[in-house]
Coordinates of C-alpha atoms and ligand atoms in Angstrom, one line a residue:
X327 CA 59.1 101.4 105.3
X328 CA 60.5 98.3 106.4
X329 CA 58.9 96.2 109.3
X330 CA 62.0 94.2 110.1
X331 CA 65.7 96.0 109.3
X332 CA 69.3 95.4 109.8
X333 CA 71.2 98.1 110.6
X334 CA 75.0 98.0 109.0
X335 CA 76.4 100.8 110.7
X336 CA 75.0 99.7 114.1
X337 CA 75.2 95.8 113.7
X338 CA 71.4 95.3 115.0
X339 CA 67.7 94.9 114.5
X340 CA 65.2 97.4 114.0
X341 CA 61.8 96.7 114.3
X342 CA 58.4 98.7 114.6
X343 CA 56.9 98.0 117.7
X344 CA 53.1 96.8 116.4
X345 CA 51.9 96.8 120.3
X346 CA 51.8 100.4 119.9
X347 CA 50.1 101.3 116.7
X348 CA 47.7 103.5 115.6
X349 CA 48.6 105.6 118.1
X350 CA 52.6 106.0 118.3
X351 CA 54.7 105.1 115.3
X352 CA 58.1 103.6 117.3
X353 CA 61.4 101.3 116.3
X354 CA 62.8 99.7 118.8
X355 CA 66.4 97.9 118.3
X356 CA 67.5 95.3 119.4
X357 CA 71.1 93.5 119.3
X358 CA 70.8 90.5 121.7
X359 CA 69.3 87.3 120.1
X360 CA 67.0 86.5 123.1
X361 CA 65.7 90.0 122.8
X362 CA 64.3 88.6 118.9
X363 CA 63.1 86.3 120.3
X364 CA 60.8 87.9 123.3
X365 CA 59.6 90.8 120.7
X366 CA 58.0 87.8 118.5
X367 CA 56.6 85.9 121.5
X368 CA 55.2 89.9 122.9
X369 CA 53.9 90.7 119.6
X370 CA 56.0 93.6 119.2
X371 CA 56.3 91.9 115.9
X372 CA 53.9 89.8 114.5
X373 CA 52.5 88.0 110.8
X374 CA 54.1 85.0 109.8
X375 CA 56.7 86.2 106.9
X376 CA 57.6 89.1 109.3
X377 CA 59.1 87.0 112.4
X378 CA 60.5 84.8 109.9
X379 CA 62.8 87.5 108.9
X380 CA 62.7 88.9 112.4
X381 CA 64.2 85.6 113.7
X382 CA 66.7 84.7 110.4
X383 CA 68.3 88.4 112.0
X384 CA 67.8 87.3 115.6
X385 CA 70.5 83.7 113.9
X386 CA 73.1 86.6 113.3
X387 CA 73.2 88.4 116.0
X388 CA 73.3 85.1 118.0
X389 CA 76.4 84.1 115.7
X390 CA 77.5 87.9 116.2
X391 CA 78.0 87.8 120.0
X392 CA 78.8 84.5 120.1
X393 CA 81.7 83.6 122.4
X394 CA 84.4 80.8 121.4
X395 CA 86.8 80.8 118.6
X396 CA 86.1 77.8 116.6
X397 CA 83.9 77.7 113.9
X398 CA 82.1 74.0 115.1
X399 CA 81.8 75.6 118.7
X400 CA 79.7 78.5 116.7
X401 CA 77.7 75.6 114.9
X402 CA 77.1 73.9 118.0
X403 CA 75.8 76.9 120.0
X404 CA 73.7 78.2 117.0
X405 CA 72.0 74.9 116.6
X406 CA 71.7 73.9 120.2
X407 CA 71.4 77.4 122.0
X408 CA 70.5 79.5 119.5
X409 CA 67.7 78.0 117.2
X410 CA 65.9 76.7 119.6
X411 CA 65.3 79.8 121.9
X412 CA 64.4 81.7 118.6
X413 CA 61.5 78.8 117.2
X414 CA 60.3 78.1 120.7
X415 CA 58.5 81.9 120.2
X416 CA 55.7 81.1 118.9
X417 CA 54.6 77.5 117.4
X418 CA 51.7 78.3 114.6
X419 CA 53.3 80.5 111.7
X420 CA 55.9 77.8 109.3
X421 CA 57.8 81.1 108.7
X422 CA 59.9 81.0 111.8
X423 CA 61.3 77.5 111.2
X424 CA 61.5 77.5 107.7
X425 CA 63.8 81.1 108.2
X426 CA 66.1 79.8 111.1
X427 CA 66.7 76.1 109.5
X428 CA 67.4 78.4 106.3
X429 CA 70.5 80.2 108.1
X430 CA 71.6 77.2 109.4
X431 CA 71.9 75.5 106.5
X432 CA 74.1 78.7 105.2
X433 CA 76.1 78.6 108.0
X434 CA 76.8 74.7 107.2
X435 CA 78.1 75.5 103.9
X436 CA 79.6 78.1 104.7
X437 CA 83.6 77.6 104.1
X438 CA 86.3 79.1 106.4
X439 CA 86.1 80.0 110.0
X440 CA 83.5 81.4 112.5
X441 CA 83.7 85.1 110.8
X442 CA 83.0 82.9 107.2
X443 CA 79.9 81.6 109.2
X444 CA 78.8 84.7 110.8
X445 CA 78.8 87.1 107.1
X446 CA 77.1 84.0 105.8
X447 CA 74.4 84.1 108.1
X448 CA 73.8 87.5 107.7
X449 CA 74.2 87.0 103.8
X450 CA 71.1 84.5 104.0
X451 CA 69.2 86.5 106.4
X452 CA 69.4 89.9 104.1
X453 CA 68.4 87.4 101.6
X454 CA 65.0 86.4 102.9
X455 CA 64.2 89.6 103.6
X456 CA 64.9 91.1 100.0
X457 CA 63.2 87.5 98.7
X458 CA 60.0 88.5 101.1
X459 CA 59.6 91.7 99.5
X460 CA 60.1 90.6 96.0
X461 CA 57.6 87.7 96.6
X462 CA 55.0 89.7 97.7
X463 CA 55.0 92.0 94.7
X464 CA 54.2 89.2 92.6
X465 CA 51.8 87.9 94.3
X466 CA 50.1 90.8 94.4
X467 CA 50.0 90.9 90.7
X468 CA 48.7 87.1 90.8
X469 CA 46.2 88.1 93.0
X470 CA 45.2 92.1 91.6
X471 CA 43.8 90.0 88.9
X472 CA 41.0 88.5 90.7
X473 CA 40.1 91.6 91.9
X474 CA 37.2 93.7 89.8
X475 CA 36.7 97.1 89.5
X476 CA 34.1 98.1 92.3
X477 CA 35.1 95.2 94.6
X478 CA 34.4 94.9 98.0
X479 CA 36.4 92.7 100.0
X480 CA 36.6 91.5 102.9
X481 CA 40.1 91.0 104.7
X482 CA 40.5 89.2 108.2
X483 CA 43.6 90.1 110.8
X484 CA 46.6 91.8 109.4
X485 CA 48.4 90.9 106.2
X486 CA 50.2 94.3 105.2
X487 CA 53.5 95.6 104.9
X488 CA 53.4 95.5 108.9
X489 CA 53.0 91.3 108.8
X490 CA 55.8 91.2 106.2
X491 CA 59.4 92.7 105.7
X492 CA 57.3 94.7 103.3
X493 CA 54.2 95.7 101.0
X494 CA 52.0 92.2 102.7
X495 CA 50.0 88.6 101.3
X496 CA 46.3 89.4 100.7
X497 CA 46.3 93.3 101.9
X498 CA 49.3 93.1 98.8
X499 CA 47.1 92.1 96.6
X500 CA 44.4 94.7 97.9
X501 CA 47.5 97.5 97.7
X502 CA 48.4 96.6 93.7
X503 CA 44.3 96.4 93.1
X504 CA 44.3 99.9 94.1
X505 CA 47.4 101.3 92.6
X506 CA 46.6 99.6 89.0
X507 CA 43.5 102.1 89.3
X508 CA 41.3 99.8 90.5
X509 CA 38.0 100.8 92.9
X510 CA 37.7 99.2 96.0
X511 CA 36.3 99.3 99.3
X512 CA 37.6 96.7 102.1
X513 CA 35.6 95.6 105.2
X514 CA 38.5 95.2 107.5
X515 CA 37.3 92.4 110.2
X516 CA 38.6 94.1 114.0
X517 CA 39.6 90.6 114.6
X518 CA 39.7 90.1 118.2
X519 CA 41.2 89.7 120.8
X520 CA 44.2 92.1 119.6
X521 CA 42.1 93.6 117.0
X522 CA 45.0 93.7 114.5
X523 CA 42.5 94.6 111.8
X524 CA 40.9 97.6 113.4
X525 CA 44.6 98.8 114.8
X526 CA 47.5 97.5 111.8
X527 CA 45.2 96.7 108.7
X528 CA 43.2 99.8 109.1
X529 CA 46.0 102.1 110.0
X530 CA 47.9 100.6 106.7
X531 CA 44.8 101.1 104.5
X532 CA 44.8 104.8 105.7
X533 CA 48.5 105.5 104.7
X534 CA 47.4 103.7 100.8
X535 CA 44.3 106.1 100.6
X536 CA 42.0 102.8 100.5
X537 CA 38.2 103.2 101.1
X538 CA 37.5 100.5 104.3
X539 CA 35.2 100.0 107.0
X540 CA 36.0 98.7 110.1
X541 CA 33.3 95.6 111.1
X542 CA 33.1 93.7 114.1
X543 CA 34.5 89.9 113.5
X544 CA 30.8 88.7 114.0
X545 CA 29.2 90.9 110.9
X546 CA 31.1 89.5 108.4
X547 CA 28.5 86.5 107.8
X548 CA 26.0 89.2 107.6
X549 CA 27.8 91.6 104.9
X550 CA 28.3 87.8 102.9
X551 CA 24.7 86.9 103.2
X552 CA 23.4 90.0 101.9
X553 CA 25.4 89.9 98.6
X554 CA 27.4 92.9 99.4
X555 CA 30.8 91.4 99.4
X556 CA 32.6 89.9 96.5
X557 CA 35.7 88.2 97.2
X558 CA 37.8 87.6 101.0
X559 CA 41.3 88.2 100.9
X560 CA 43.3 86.4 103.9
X561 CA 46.9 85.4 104.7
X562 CA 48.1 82.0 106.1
X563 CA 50.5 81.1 109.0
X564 CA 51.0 77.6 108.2
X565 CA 49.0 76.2 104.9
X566 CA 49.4 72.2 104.9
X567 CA 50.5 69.6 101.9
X568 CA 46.7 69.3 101.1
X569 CA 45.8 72.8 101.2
X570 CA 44.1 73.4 104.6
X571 CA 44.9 76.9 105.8
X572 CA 45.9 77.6 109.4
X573 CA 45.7 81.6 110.0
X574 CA 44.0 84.2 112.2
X575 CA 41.4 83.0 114.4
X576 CA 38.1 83.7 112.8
X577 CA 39.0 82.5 109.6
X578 CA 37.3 79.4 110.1
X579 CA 34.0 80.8 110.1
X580 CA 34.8 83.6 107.5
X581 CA 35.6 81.0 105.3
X582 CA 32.2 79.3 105.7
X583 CA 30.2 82.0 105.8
X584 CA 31.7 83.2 102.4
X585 CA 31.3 79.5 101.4
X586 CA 27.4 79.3 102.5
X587 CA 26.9 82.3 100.3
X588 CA 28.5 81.1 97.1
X589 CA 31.7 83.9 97.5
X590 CA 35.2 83.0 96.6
X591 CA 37.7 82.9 99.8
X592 CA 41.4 83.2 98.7
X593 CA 44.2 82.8 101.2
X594 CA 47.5 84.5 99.9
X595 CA 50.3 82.6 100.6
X596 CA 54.2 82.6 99.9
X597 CA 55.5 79.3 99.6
X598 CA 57.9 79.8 102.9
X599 CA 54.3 79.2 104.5
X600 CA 53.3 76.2 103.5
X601 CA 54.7 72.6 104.7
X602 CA 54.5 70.0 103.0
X603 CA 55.5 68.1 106.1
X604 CA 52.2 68.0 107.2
X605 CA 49.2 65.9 105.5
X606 CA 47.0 68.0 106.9
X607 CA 45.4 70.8 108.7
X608 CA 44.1 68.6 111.9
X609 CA 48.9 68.1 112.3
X610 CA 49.4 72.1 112.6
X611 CA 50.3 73.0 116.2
X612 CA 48.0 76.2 117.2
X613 CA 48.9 78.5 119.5
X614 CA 46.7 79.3 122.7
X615 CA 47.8 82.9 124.2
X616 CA 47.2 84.2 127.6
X617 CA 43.5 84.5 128.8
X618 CA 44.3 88.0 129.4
X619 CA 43.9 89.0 125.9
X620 CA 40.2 88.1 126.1
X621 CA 39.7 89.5 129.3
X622 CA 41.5 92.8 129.9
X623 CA 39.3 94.7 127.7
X624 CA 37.2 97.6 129.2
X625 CA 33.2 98.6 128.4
X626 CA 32.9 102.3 128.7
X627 CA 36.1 103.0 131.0
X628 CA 35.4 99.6 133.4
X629 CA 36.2 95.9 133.0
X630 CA 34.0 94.6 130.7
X631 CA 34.2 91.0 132.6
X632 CA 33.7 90.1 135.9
X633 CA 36.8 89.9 138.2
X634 CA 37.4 85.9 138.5
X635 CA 36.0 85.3 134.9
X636 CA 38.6 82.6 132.7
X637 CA 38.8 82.4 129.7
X638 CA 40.5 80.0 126.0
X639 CA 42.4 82.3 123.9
X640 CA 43.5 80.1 120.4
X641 CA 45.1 82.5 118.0
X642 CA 44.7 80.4 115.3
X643 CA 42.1 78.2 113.2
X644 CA 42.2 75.5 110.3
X645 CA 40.4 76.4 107.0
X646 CA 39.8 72.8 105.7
X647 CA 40.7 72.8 101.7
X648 CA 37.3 72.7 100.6
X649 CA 36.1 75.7 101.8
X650 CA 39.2 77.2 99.4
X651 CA 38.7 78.5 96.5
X652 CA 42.3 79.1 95.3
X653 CA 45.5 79.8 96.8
X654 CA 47.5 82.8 95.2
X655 CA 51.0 82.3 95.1
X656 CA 54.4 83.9 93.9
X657 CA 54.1 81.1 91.5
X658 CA 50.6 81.7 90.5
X659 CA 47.0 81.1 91.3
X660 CA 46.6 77.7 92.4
X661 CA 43.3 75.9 91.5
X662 CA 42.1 72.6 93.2
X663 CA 43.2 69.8 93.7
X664 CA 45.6 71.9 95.7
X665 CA 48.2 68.8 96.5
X666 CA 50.0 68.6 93.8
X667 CA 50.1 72.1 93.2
X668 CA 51.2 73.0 96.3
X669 CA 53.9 70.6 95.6
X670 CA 54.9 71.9 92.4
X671 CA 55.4 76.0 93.4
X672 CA 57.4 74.8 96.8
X673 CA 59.6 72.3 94.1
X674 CA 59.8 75.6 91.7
X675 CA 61.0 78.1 94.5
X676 CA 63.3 75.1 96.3
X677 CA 64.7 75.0 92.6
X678 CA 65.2 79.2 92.5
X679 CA 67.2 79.2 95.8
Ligands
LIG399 O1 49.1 86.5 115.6 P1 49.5 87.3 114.3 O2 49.2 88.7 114.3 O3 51.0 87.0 114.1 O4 48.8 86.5 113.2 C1 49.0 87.0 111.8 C2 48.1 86.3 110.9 O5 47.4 85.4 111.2 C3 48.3 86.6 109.4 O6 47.1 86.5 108.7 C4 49.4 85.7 108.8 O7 50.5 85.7 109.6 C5 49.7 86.1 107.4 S1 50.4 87.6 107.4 C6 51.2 87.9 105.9

């Protein structure tokens, strides 16, 4: 299964539409640029590696259906049109920058005229894709390793194949635990407002045959405190040059409530996610989605808050550094002092490319 997938014969996007599952398992495809771009701001697709690749596609079909002959006319309206309608989605996850400046460097250097430009773009976006996939898998070998026979973890929001081209960050690592023959039972935090955890990470869990529990955001201090859990597994949108994590709301608090109790918290992060642009976590920009998300839910068939009520819906948080144990990699497991580390994988993978 892949989340995000170009279709040769057709010359468009596929992706699974996430607003609709557990229930209904449904594509949708897409072959208009501004259509990418409206499926990552809706949701339909969602996790930071995931629109990444979702908006490195959403680059060539903008180059695809681009009018004008000339190759710098294509540069020009992929730069100035293009990029900017695509990274204006959503502001939080690195992914989605990191993916579109990607292709537009490709296209740059890519020799010839606009068809050179367009197969190059498509080149580069196949190409983070593919990398997504491959990165993952060793990651999830990093980070099986932590993980002890009779484990239970804890895993907040959802980090599977579903945020992800394919196989996920932490629920990876929970994946490979299991398949290497491993025991494990994972509390799955519903994480609310759009409960991606009781909806994507438990649906996931179900196809992989892993043991879980669903838990409401707010019991996952008391599962910590009572010495039932023994590592939390979580992904990252945006992790910054000195190691604070920005991911999922509620990780905040998960993080310090695993902290309090003496439990090790380990955000799973591909280097495409972390930027060392910013010095910190306090620089990341968070997004802050409709109310509506915290209101329009329903208590036994009626609204479950009053008619007029408003409501602050951030959809992010910062983990600061300390509360970090390490930070599992395609590199490796990264131990504090997390800045130069962090450095040295994103100078390792820069180097690969
Ligand atoms: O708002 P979402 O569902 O896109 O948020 C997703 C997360 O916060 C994930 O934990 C993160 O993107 C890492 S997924 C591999």
């Amino acid at each position: 299964m892949r989340t995000v997938e170009w279709d040769y014969d057709r010359n468009g996007l596929w992706l699974i539409d996430q607003r609709l599952l557990p229930a209904e398992f449904r594509k949708i495809f897409l072959q208009d640029y501004r259509e990418v771009a409206r499926a990552i701001k809706d949701m339909v697709v969602r996790g930071a590696p995931a629109i990444g690749a979702a908006a490195a596609f959403g680059m060539a079909l903008a180059a695809l259906h681009a009018s004008g002959s000339s190759r710098e006319a294509l540069l020009t309206f992929l730069e100035e049109e293009a990029a900017p309608v695509l990274k204006a989605s959503r502001p939080t996850a690195v992914n989605l920058f990191w993916a579109v400046d990607r292709v537009l460097r490709a296209a740059r250097n890519a020799t010839g005229g606009p068809d050179a430009v367009r197969e190059a773009i498509l080149r580069e976006a196949q190409r983070i894709a593919d990398e997504d996939v491959e990165t993952n898998k060793r990651m999830a070998e990093y980070g099986a390793a932590l993980i002890e026979d009779g484990d239970v973890v804890i895993h907040h929001c959802n980090t599977g194949a579903l945020a992800t081209v394919d196989w996920g960050t932490a629920l990876g690592v929970i994946r490979m635990a299991h398949e290497q023959g491993k025991r494990i039972h994972v509390l799955v935090d519903e994480t609310r407002p759009r409960l991606q955890g009781a909806r994507l990470t438990a649906w996931e869990l179900e196809q992989y045959g892993i043991p879980y529990d669903i838990i409401t955001d707010n019991a996952a201090g008391y599962f910590l405190s009572r010495g039932e859990v023994q590592k939390v597994f979580v992904g990252a949108d945006r992790v910054a040059a000195n190691g604070d994590v920005a991911n999922k709301i509620g990780t905040y608090m998960l993080a310090l409530a695993a902290y309090d109790n003496g439990v090790p918290f380990y955000p799973v992060v591909p280097t495409s996610t972390i930027d060392l642009s910013l010095p910190d976590g306090q620089a990341i920009p968070i997004e802050e989605r409709d109310p509506a998300e915290v209101l329009d839910i329903q208590y036994r068939g009626r609204p479950a808050t009053p008619a007029h009520a408003s409501a602050r819906n951030p959809a992010f948080d910062v983990t600061p550094h300390r509360l970090v144990t390490a930070i599992v990699t395609e590199y490796g497991v990264l131990y504090p002092p997390f800045a130069p580390e962090l450095r040295r994988v994103v100078e390792m993978a820069e180097k690969a490319r």
